[in-house]
Structures are given as C-alpha cells and as structure tokens.
Short mmCIF file of C-alpha atoms in Angstrom, two decimals:
data_model
loop_
_atom_site.label_atom_id
_atom_site.label_comp_id
_atom_site.label_asym_id
_atom_site.label_seq_id
_atom_site.Cartn_x
_atom_site.Cartn_y
_atom_site.Cartn_z
CA UNK A 1 55.14 66.68 115.90
CA UNK A 2 58.51 67.68 117.30
CA UNK A 3 60.18 70.78 115.90
CA UNK A 4 63.88 71.53 116.00
CA UNK A 5 65.09 74.74 117.57
CA UNK A 6 66.27 77.32 115.04
CA UNK A 7 70.02 77.43 114.54
CA UNK A 8 71.73 80.77 115.21
CA UNK A 9 73.41 82.15 112.05
CA UNK A 10 76.78 81.88 113.82
CA UNK A 11 76.34 78.10 114.14
CA UNK A 12 74.95 77.44 110.66
CA UNK A 13 77.08 75.23 108.41
CA UNK A 14 76.84 76.43 104.77
CA UNK A 15 77.25 74.00 101.86
CA UNK A 16 80.83 72.93 101.11
CA UNK A 17 80.99 75.08 97.97
CA UNK A 18 80.12 78.20 99.95
CA UNK A 19 82.41 77.25 102.83
CA UNK A 20 85.36 77.06 100.43
CA UNK A 21 84.57 80.35 98.65
CA UNK A 22 83.82 82.34 101.80
CA UNK A 23 86.80 80.81 103.60
CA UNK A 24 89.21 81.65 100.77
CA UNK A 25 87.89 85.22 100.83
CA UNK A 26 88.84 85.50 104.52
CA UNK A 27 92.32 84.08 103.80
CA UNK A 28 92.97 86.61 101.04
CA UNK A 29 91.79 89.45 103.30
CA UNK A 30 94.34 88.66 106.01
CA UNK A 31 97.20 87.01 104.13
CA UNK A 32 99.29 90.13 103.53
CA UNK A 33 99.06 91.14 107.18
CA UNK A 34 99.81 87.62 108.37
CA UNK A 35 103.07 87.26 106.43
CA UNK A 36 104.15 90.85 107.07
CA UNK A 37 105.20 90.19 110.67
CA UNK A 38 107.67 87.36 109.92
CA UNK A 39 108.94 89.34 106.92
CA UNK A 40 109.62 92.44 109.05
CA UNK A 41 111.19 90.57 111.97
CA UNK A 42 113.21 88.22 109.76
CA UNK A 43 114.37 91.09 107.58
CA UNK A 44 115.54 93.12 110.59
CA UNK A 45 117.50 90.10 111.85
CA UNK A 46 119.00 89.53 108.37
CA UNK A 47 117.85 85.91 108.21
CA UNK A 48 118.62 83.82 105.15
CA UNK A 49 115.91 83.36 102.47
CA UNK A 50 115.47 79.75 103.62
CA UNK A 51 114.89 80.85 107.23
CA UNK A 52 112.49 83.58 106.08
CA UNK A 53 110.49 81.04 104.10
CA UNK A 54 110.43 78.78 107.16
CA UNK A 55 109.10 81.60 109.35
CA UNK A 56 106.31 82.33 106.87
CA UNK A 57 105.14 78.73 106.49
CA UNK A 58 105.28 78.23 110.27
CA UNK A 59 103.25 81.41 110.72
CA UNK A 60 100.56 80.30 108.26
CA UNK A 61 100.31 76.89 109.92
CA UNK A 62 99.83 78.35 113.42
CA UNK A 63 97.48 81.05 112.05
CA UNK A 64 95.26 78.24 110.82
CA UNK A 65 95.45 76.26 114.08
CA UNK A 66 94.77 79.43 116.12
CA UNK A 67 91.75 80.27 113.96
CA UNK A 68 90.34 76.77 114.40
CA UNK A 69 90.79 76.99 118.18
CA UNK A 70 88.99 80.35 118.24
CA UNK A 71 86.08 79.40 115.93
CA UNK A 72 85.48 75.74 116.79
CA UNK A 73 86.71 75.82 120.38
CA UNK A 74 87.22 73.14 122.98
CA UNK A 75 86.46 73.24 126.70
CA UNK A 76 87.11 76.87 127.81
CA UNK A 77 89.25 77.83 124.82
CA UNK A 78 87.68 79.71 121.91
CA UNK A 79 84.96 82.35 121.62
CA UNK A 80 83.14 80.27 118.94
CA UNK A 81 82.51 83.27 116.69
CA UNK A 82 83.79 84.03 113.15
CA UNK A 83 87.17 85.35 114.30
CA UNK A 84 90.32 85.10 112.18
CA UNK A 85 93.62 84.91 114.05
CA UNK A 86 96.97 86.28 112.90
CA UNK A 87 100.29 87.65 114.16
CA UNK A 88 99.92 90.92 116.04
CA UNK A 89 101.77 94.00 114.80
CA UNK A 90 101.98 95.28 118.39
CA UNK A 91 104.82 92.82 119.00
CA UNK A 92 106.94 93.79 115.97
CA UNK A 93 109.07 96.53 117.56
CA UNK A 94 109.85 94.63 120.79
CA UNK A 95 110.64 91.45 118.85
CA UNK A 96 113.00 93.28 116.51
CA UNK A 97 114.73 94.80 119.52
CA UNK A 98 114.99 91.43 121.30
CA UNK A 99 116.09 89.62 118.15
CA UNK A 100 118.82 92.08 117.18
CA UNK A 101 120.23 92.97 120.60
CA UNK A 102 118.87 90.59 123.22
CA UNK A 103 119.40 86.98 122.30
CA UNK A 104 118.02 86.31 118.82
CA UNK A 105 115.06 84.10 117.94
CA UNK A 106 115.39 81.81 121.03
CA UNK A 107 114.95 84.86 123.30
CA UNK A 108 111.95 86.01 121.25
CA UNK A 109 110.30 82.61 121.55
CA UNK A 110 111.00 82.37 125.29
CA UNK A 111 109.28 85.72 125.90
CA UNK A 112 106.40 84.77 123.57
CA UNK A 113 105.74 81.53 125.49
CA UNK A 114 105.68 83.38 128.83
CA UNK A 115 103.38 86.07 127.39
CA UNK A 116 101.00 83.40 126.09
CA UNK A 117 100.80 81.72 129.49
CA UNK A 118 100.16 85.13 131.10
CA UNK A 119 97.25 85.76 128.70
CA UNK A 120 95.70 82.39 129.60
CA UNK A 121 95.93 83.25 133.32
CA UNK A 122 94.66 86.85 132.92
CA UNK A 123 91.75 85.96 130.61
CA UNK A 124 89.16 85.56 133.42
CA UNK A 125 90.19 88.95 134.86
CA UNK A 126 89.57 90.65 131.51
CA UNK A 127 86.27 88.78 131.25
CA UNK A 128 85.05 90.45 134.45
CA UNK A 129 85.90 93.90 133.02
CA UNK A 130 83.26 93.59 130.29
CA UNK A 131 80.90 95.98 132.08
CA UNK A 132 83.37 98.76 131.31
CA UNK A 133 82.71 98.24 127.57
CA UNK A 134 79.22 99.75 127.03
CA UNK A 135 78.11 100.86 123.51
CA UNK A 136 79.81 104.20 124.11
CA UNK A 137 83.19 102.48 124.47
CA UNK A 138 82.70 99.61 122.03
CA UNK A 139 81.34 101.87 119.27
CA UNK A 140 84.29 104.22 119.71
CA UNK A 141 86.80 101.34 119.65
CA UNK A 142 85.24 99.76 116.55
CA UNK A 143 85.31 103.16 114.81
CA UNK A 144 89.01 103.57 115.71
CA UNK A 145 89.81 100.04 114.49
CA UNK A 146 88.29 100.82 111.09
CA UNK A 147 89.90 104.22 110.66
CA UNK A 148 93.32 103.01 111.83
CA UNK A 149 93.25 100.22 109.23
CA UNK A 150 92.50 102.55 106.30
CA UNK A 151 96.16 103.66 105.90
CA UNK A 152 97.04 99.96 105.50
CA UNK A 153 94.62 99.74 102.58
CA UNK A 154 96.00 103.01 101.22
CA UNK A 155 99.57 101.72 101.29
CA UNK A 156 98.48 98.53 99.52
CA UNK A 157 96.62 100.53 96.89
CA UNK A 158 99.73 102.63 96.22
CA UNK A 159 101.84 99.52 95.64
CA UNK A 160 102.95 98.44 99.10
CA UNK A 161 105.35 100.19 101.49
CA UNK A 162 108.89 100.13 100.14
CA UNK A 163 107.95 99.20 96.56
CA UNK A 164 109.89 100.96 93.79
CA UNK A 165 106.72 102.14 92.07
CA UNK A 166 104.90 103.28 95.21
CA UNK A 167 102.19 105.79 94.34
CA UNK A 168 102.32 105.21 90.57
CA UNK A 169 98.96 106.02 88.92
CA UNK A 170 98.79 102.49 87.50
CA UNK A 171 98.75 101.04 91.04
CA UNK A 172 95.94 103.31 92.16
CA UNK A 173 94.08 102.62 88.92
CA UNK A 174 94.24 98.87 89.57
CA UNK A 175 93.06 99.38 93.17
CA UNK A 176 90.22 101.60 91.91
CA UNK A 177 89.26 98.95 89.36
CA UNK A 178 89.09 96.26 92.08
CA UNK A 179 87.02 98.59 94.26
CA UNK A 180 84.62 99.17 91.36
CA UNK A 181 84.29 95.42 90.76
CA UNK A 182 83.56 94.76 94.44
CA UNK A 183 80.90 97.48 94.52
CA UNK A 184 79.39 96.35 91.22
CA UNK A 185 79.10 92.75 92.37
CA UNK A 186 77.57 93.84 95.67
CA UNK A 187 74.99 96.00 93.93
CA UNK A 188 74.00 93.98 90.87
CA UNK A 189 74.99 90.31 91.39
CA UNK A 190 72.73 87.62 92.90
CA UNK A 191 72.78 87.23 96.69
CA UNK A 192 75.38 84.45 96.86
CA UNK A 193 77.81 86.25 94.54
CA UNK A 194 77.35 89.53 96.40
CA UNK A 195 78.56 87.81 99.56
CA UNK A 196 81.85 86.88 97.91
CA UNK A 197 82.24 90.29 96.27
CA UNK A 198 85.72 90.71 97.78
CA UNK A 199 86.88 87.33 96.47
CA UNK A 200 85.52 88.11 93.00
CA UNK A 201 87.15 91.55 93.06
CA UNK A 202 90.52 90.05 94.00
CA UNK A 203 90.22 87.32 91.37
CA UNK A 204 89.27 89.77 88.59
CA UNK A 205 91.98 92.19 89.74
CA UNK A 206 94.57 89.42 89.64
CA UNK A 207 93.43 88.39 86.16
CA UNK A 208 93.98 91.98 85.00
CA UNK A 209 97.23 92.42 86.93
CA UNK A 210 99.11 89.48 85.41
CA UNK A 211 99.11 90.57 81.72
CA UNK A 212 99.96 94.15 82.73
CA UNK A 213 103.07 93.00 84.58
CA UNK A 214 101.97 93.77 88.14
CA UNK A 215 103.09 90.37 89.36
CA UNK A 216 104.56 87.07 88.30
CA UNK A 217 104.45 83.56 89.64
CA UNK A 218 108.18 82.90 89.40
CA UNK A 219 108.42 82.24 93.14
CA UNK A 220 105.92 79.41 92.87
CA UNK A 221 108.35 77.19 90.96
CA UNK A 222 111.07 77.76 93.56
CA UNK A 223 108.85 76.72 96.48
CA UNK A 224 108.77 73.26 98.02
CA UNK A 225 105.65 71.14 97.74
CA UNK A 226 105.65 70.11 101.41
CA UNK A 227 107.07 71.84 104.47
CA UNK A 228 106.49 70.92 108.11
CA UNK A 229 107.33 73.22 111.03
CA UNK A 230 109.00 71.36 113.88
CA UNK A 231 109.11 72.63 117.50
CA UNK A 232 112.08 74.82 118.42
CA UNK A 233 113.57 74.71 114.94
CA UNK A 234 115.86 77.67 115.78
CA UNK A 235 116.98 76.24 119.13
CA UNK A 236 115.59 75.88 122.64
CA UNK A 237 113.92 79.05 123.96
CA UNK A 238 115.86 81.26 126.34
CA UNK A 239 114.29 83.48 128.99
CA UNK A 240 115.57 87.03 129.51
CA UNK A 241 113.84 89.29 132.05
CA UNK A 242 113.89 92.41 129.84
CA UNK A 243 112.49 90.49 126.87
CA UNK A 244 109.74 88.93 128.97
CA UNK A 245 108.70 92.28 130.48
CA UNK A 246 108.39 93.92 127.07
CA UNK A 247 106.37 90.98 125.74
CA UNK A 248 104.05 91.09 128.77
CA UNK A 249 103.27 94.71 127.87
CA UNK A 250 102.48 93.50 124.33
CA UNK A 251 100.20 90.85 125.85
CA UNK A 252 98.13 93.52 127.62
CA UNK A 253 97.90 95.53 124.39
CA UNK A 254 96.78 92.52 122.34
CA UNK A 255 94.21 91.54 124.99
CA UNK A 256 92.75 95.04 124.77
CA UNK A 257 92.67 94.91 120.95
CA UNK A 258 91.16 91.42 120.91
CA UNK A 259 88.48 92.50 123.37
CA UNK A 260 87.44 95.27 120.97
CA UNK A 261 87.42 92.88 118.00
CA UNK A 262 85.40 90.21 119.84
CA UNK A 263 82.82 92.76 120.94
CA UNK A 264 82.65 94.11 117.37
CA UNK A 265 81.98 90.66 115.93
CA UNK A 266 79.44 89.99 118.67
CA UNK A 267 77.58 93.14 117.60
CA UNK A 268 77.72 92.19 113.90
CA UNK A 269 76.52 88.63 114.44
CA UNK A 270 73.83 89.39 117.07
CA UNK A 271 75.54 87.09 119.57
CA UNK A 272 76.43 89.39 122.43
CA UNK A 273 79.78 88.82 124.12
CA UNK A 274 79.43 87.79 127.77
CA UNK A 275 82.22 87.79 130.39
CA UNK A 276 82.66 84.02 130.06
CA UNK A 277 82.84 84.03 126.24
CA UNK A 278 85.29 86.97 126.31
CA UNK A 279 87.52 85.03 128.71
CA UNK A 280 87.29 81.97 126.46
CA UNK A 281 88.33 84.04 123.43
CA UNK A 282 91.27 85.60 125.24
CA UNK A 283 92.30 82.20 126.58
CA UNK A 284 92.43 80.94 122.99
CA UNK A 285 94.68 83.90 122.13
CA UNK A 286 97.02 82.86 124.94
CA UNK A 287 97.14 79.22 123.88
CA UNK A 288 97.81 80.23 120.27
CA UNK A 289 100.63 82.51 121.41
CA UNK A 290 102.21 79.65 123.37
CA UNK A 291 101.97 77.47 120.25
CA UNK A 292 103.59 80.34 118.32
CA UNK A 293 106.57 80.29 120.66
CA UNK A 294 106.90 76.53 120.33
CA UNK A 295 106.47 76.33 116.54
CA UNK A 296 108.83 79.20 115.59
CA UNK A 297 106.38 82.05 115.11
CA UNK A 298 104.93 84.97 117.08
CA UNK A 299 102.05 86.24 119.33
CA UNK A 300 98.52 85.90 117.93
CA UNK A 301 95.43 88.08 118.09
CA UNK A 302 92.08 88.58 116.38
CA UNK A 303 92.43 90.22 112.96
CA UNK A 304 90.37 93.38 112.55
CA UNK A 305 90.39 93.25 108.73
CA UNK A 306 88.35 90.06 108.88
CA UNK A 307 85.94 91.70 111.30
CA UNK A 308 85.23 94.13 108.47
CA UNK A 309 84.66 91.28 106.05
CA UNK A 310 82.06 89.73 108.38
CA UNK A 311 80.22 93.06 108.53
CA UNK A 312 80.41 93.65 104.79
CA UNK A 313 79.33 90.21 103.59
CA UNK A 314 76.85 89.57 106.42
CA UNK A 315 78.03 85.94 106.44
CA UNK A 316 77.99 85.20 110.16
CA UNK A 317 78.82 81.48 110.29
CA UNK A 318 81.87 80.63 112.39
CA UNK A 319 82.35 77.54 110.24
CA UNK A 320 83.21 79.77 107.28
CA UNK A 321 86.16 81.19 109.21
CA UNK A 322 87.01 77.71 110.47
CA UNK A 323 87.24 76.68 106.80
CA UNK A 324 89.61 79.63 106.31
CA UNK A 325 91.68 78.23 109.18
CA UNK A 326 91.83 74.89 107.40
CA UNK A 327 93.02 76.62 104.22
CA UNK A 328 95.77 78.36 106.21
CA UNK A 329 96.91 75.02 107.65
CA UNK A 330 97.19 73.71 104.07
CA UNK A 331 99.15 76.80 103.02
CA UNK A 332 101.48 76.23 105.98
CA UNK A 333 102.04 72.60 105.00
CA UNK A 334 102.22 73.25 101.23
CA UNK A 335 104.56 76.22 100.61
CA UNK A 336 103.83 76.14 96.87
CA UNK A 337 100.19 77.04 97.53
CA UNK A 338 101.32 79.82 99.83
CA UNK A 339 103.55 81.20 97.09
CA UNK A 340 100.54 81.39 94.73
CA UNK A 341 98.58 83.48 97.24
CA UNK A 342 101.65 85.62 97.96
CA UNK A 343 101.83 86.55 94.27
CA UNK A 344 98.67 88.68 94.52
CA UNK A 345 99.84 92.29 94.01
CA UNK A 346 99.33 94.83 96.79
CA UNK A 347 97.06 97.20 94.76
CA UNK A 348 94.53 94.37 94.30
CA UNK A 349 94.39 93.88 98.08
CA UNK A 350 94.22 97.64 98.56
CA UNK A 351 91.07 98.04 96.47
CA UNK A 352 89.33 95.34 98.49
CA UNK A 353 90.73 96.64 101.78
CA UNK A 354 89.18 100.08 101.33
CA UNK A 355 85.73 98.51 101.39
CA UNK A 356 86.41 96.11 104.26
CA UNK A 357 88.13 98.55 106.58
CA UNK A 358 85.60 101.28 105.86
CA UNK A 359 82.90 98.78 106.83
CA UNK A 360 84.51 98.33 110.25
CA UNK A 361 84.42 102.10 110.84
CA UNK A 362 80.80 102.29 109.69
CA UNK A 363 79.90 99.48 112.10
CA UNK A 364 81.34 101.59 114.91
CA UNK A 365 79.10 104.48 113.90
CA UNK A 366 76.11 102.13 113.91
CA UNK A 367 76.92 101.09 117.49
CA UNK A 368 77.37 104.72 118.56
CA UNK A 369 73.89 105.46 117.18
CA UNK A 370 72.55 103.62 120.26
CA UNK A 371 74.22 106.11 122.60
CA UNK A 372 72.48 109.15 124.08
CA UNK A 373 74.58 112.28 123.46
CA UNK A 374 72.19 114.83 125.02
CA UNK A 375 73.07 116.71 128.19
CA UNK A 376 76.10 114.57 129.04
CA UNK A 377 79.80 114.21 128.26
CA UNK A 378 79.58 111.24 125.90
CA UNK A 379 80.52 113.33 122.87
CA UNK A 380 83.73 114.34 124.65
CA UNK A 381 84.53 110.68 125.36
CA UNK A 382 84.22 109.80 121.66
CA UNK A 383 86.03 112.93 120.43
CA UNK A 384 89.09 112.61 122.66
CA UNK A 385 89.33 108.82 122.27
CA UNK A 386 89.28 109.05 118.46
CA UNK A 387 91.84 111.87 118.57
CA UNK A 388 94.24 109.92 120.80
CA UNK A 389 93.71 106.77 118.73
CA UNK A 390 94.44 108.54 115.46
CA UNK A 391 97.53 110.37 116.72
CA UNK A 392 100.03 107.53 116.09
CA UNK A 393 98.26 106.68 112.82
CA UNK A 394 98.61 110.21 111.44
CA UNK A 395 101.99 110.96 113.04
CA UNK A 396 103.82 107.59 113.35
CA UNK A 397 106.91 109.13 114.99
CA UNK A 398 105.01 111.10 117.63
CA UNK A 399 106.17 108.87 120.51
CA UNK A 400 109.65 107.93 119.30
CA UNK A 401 111.34 109.85 122.15
CA UNK A 402 109.41 107.88 124.78
CA UNK A 403 110.48 104.62 126.51
CA UNK A 404 109.96 101.37 124.62
CA UNK A 405 107.17 100.14 126.91
CA UNK A 406 105.23 103.37 126.32
CA UNK A 407 105.69 103.11 122.55
CA UNK A 408 104.48 99.51 122.63
CA UNK A 409 101.18 100.61 124.15
CA UNK A 410 100.61 103.98 122.49
CA UNK A 411 101.95 103.31 118.97
CA UNK A 412 98.94 101.07 118.42
CA UNK A 413 96.09 103.43 117.65
CA UNK A 414 93.64 100.70 118.61
CA UNK A 415 95.04 100.13 122.10
CA UNK A 416 95.64 103.86 122.69
CA UNK A 417 92.08 104.75 121.69
CA UNK A 418 90.59 101.83 123.60
CA UNK A 419 92.40 102.68 126.83
CA UNK A 420 91.39 106.33 126.46
CA UNK A 421 87.73 105.46 125.87
CA UNK A 422 87.67 103.19 128.95
CA UNK A 423 89.35 105.82 131.14
CA UNK A 424 87.10 108.67 130.00
CA UNK A 425 83.96 106.57 130.37
CA UNK A 426 85.02 105.81 133.95
CA UNK A 427 85.78 109.50 134.56
CA UNK A 428 82.51 110.88 133.23
CA UNK A 429 80.02 108.07 133.76
CA UNK A 430 81.19 105.99 136.74
CA UNK A 431 82.80 108.38 139.23
CA UNK A 432 80.60 110.39 141.63
CA UNK A 433 79.02 113.46 140.03
CA UNK A 434 79.80 117.05 140.94
CA UNK A 435 77.54 117.01 144.01
CA UNK A 436 79.50 114.10 145.43
CA UNK A 437 76.92 111.37 144.95
CA UNK A 438 77.52 108.55 142.47
CA UNK A 439 75.52 108.37 139.26
CA UNK A 440 72.38 106.30 139.51
CA UNK A 441 69.77 104.87 137.20
CA UNK A 442 67.76 108.06 137.80
CA UNK A 443 70.30 109.91 135.67
CA UNK A 444 69.50 108.18 132.37
CA UNK A 445 71.55 110.24 129.97
CA UNK A 446 74.93 109.37 131.39
CA UNK A 447 74.13 106.10 133.06
CA UNK A 448 72.41 104.36 130.16
CA UNK A 449 75.17 105.19 127.72
CA UNK A 450 78.13 104.76 129.99
CA UNK A 451 77.32 102.12 132.58
#
C-alpha cells in the first residue's frame, strides 16, 4: 500500500478558518510599520491628504503582492518560507532627502527601480556568502533584531511617537492589559486559541479602547470603497546619480537585514536556509522593490516583527503568511477596510509587540546556545556586535555628524550589528591564527562555532 511522504510544516495548508485568523494576526502585527514609511515620507514632502492616502493604499497593495511572491514563489523568486514583506525604514532618510531637495517623488521612484534591479543582480552573490553566517553570527543578528525592535513596541505602548498624550499612564495601562490577555490566552486557552493569542489580545484591547476614547472610526466613513494604484501615478520616474547612489547603499543594507531575517525564520521553522534559497529570497526583495518604484511606493524587505510572531505562535506554514498577503492586497484595493485596521490605537499594538519582539531576541539566545564559548573569542564577537548594534538604538543621534551614506548603513542597528558580527567572525575565526597557520578542523572551539 503506497504511503504519501510527510509534508513539512512550512508547506502545510491549514483549514480556511485558521488561515484567515492566523493571516489577520500577521497583518495586524506589521500594519503600523507598513504605513509608517509612506506617512513619514509624505509628511516630510508636505503632500496633500489625498496623495498621502494614495501612498498608503499603494503601499498596502504592493506589500501584499511582495508577500505572495516571497511565500508562494515562482521560478527563482521567493524563499517559500513564512516571510512578511513591508517597506524598509532604512530608506526613509535618503528618500526624504531626495524628495525634498533632489527631484520629488519621480526621483525617488527612479532610484528605487534601479536599486531593485541591483538587488536582483546581486542576489546570487549574497547567496554564496552564506558560509559567513554560522550560528555565532546568525544568533547574534537575531538577538540584535529583537532588541532593536523593543523600542518600537515601547513607543507604541506609550501612545505612539508624536502623540499628544505620549507616556500617559492610561496608554501604558492599556498596553499592559493587552500583554496580560496575550499571556493569559497562551497559558490557559486551548491549542488553537493560544496560537492566535496576539490576534485575541489586539481584538480584546480594541474592544476596551473604543469606549474609553482611545480611538474612533471617523476616518472609515471618509474613505473610498475602492481604490486602484496605477503605474507612475506621480509622473514618469527620473534618474539622478546622487539619488541612485544613496538608494544602492540602502539596497545593501536591506539585503543584509533580509539575510538575517531569512536565516532566523529558517531556524524557527526547521527548514535551513541554503545559498540558493537565500538568493531566491533576496531576488524576490529586488522584484518587489522594482514593483514599488512602478506602483508609487518604496523599497521592500522582510519584516522582523513577523519573524517574532512565527516564533511565538509556532505556526510555521508559509500559506498562513500568503493569506496575510492576500488580506493586504484587499486592504490596498479597499481603502475603507484599511481605515478600519488603521483605527487600532498604538498602545494595543504595543502590548502585543512586547511579546513578539521579545520572542525574536529569545530566539537569538536559543541559536547562540549552540555555540561553544570556551577558550576562544566568540564571546567577544557577540559582545561587541550587540554593543555596536544597540548604539544607534540607544543614542539615535550618535552618527548625525557623519556623511549620509554612513548614516544610512550605521543608523540601522540591525545592519550595523550584522556587519560587525560578520567582520569579527572573519577576524577571529577565519584569518590565520597567531602562529601564522590558518584555523583547521583540529581547532574545534573556534572552527565549529565560527566556520
């Protein structure tokens, strides 16, 4: 009697009811971050409310398409893991600079298209660098990703950066309540409900927030039912050398960040990232970024907050995140639905974010537990990499006197920490030792952890 081969958890297709619930949970986890980039860039360029709304709906539409490309995949595009895609924050400063002084939105989109094509071409090169990401490096990077996201959750919990009531006890109380609900559901609810603990926490938090005046749904009535993003809505792209150079630097940063995220998800889902799959994932990033330039939005990358959600819920199916991509496409085509999701107050997201982002950091510690720290320099690699990665997180203005290209790279704690971990691992575990001979397999402490 023939037996079918077991399906890997990544490829399992849950029932439709679970797909919808788990997918919506992923959307809520990343929504605030996804719309923040167009809000920041559009606000700096003093765009009209109608243009701002257009940027947001275009962003949500391409977020969904990019997520589907990454999770479902076609040919050599897509890592086929539960990876959520969204606009990268690494591009915010250069885009604001380009948009306000260097040619407006057409110049931004020209540089974004070129950067996307560069990512597609460079993806195989990054794929061959995978051997420089052993557990020592990947664990450190995952730890830095989690820690660097915690201030985001803290700002949400306090009411959102720039809010009039930032830090009010009522905001922190609501965030604490949501956190308590998430933990309670995880601990005491049946297995299925515990896996959507974040969604339940957000829903309960929203139900409490509305009568206490934390939010209102007035913007829903003002939104259109249908909105379609058309190519080059703000004009044909223009290509300026300075804009392209700065966006190419952003491309290298986002490739480094995405590499860390893909490896993290590979660890969490027990589907190890290989050079080919890494190249496929980065190639999908590049294609999505090109689509962003065409459809009036920005560069795309893997979203670390959703990496945390995968680790916390232990739901490893890529089809769950593909369902989230489908929901984002709907939100991009139906602005009224997007307005409903946008009405969720920041403290509700903050309470859930504390759990998710902390889970990412804890996953990094779990990976580092595989590393041998005896009689070698691996502890130094972790210590210095975390310190460099946390520097711009703790002191955001530390590099403001440096050139723009340097700030683009180092103001991202994730890219700064990742580059430091790679460099120090090469220094201590790949270069010849003090006697002049290269490290070999006979030197297990350093070689096994760093090679």
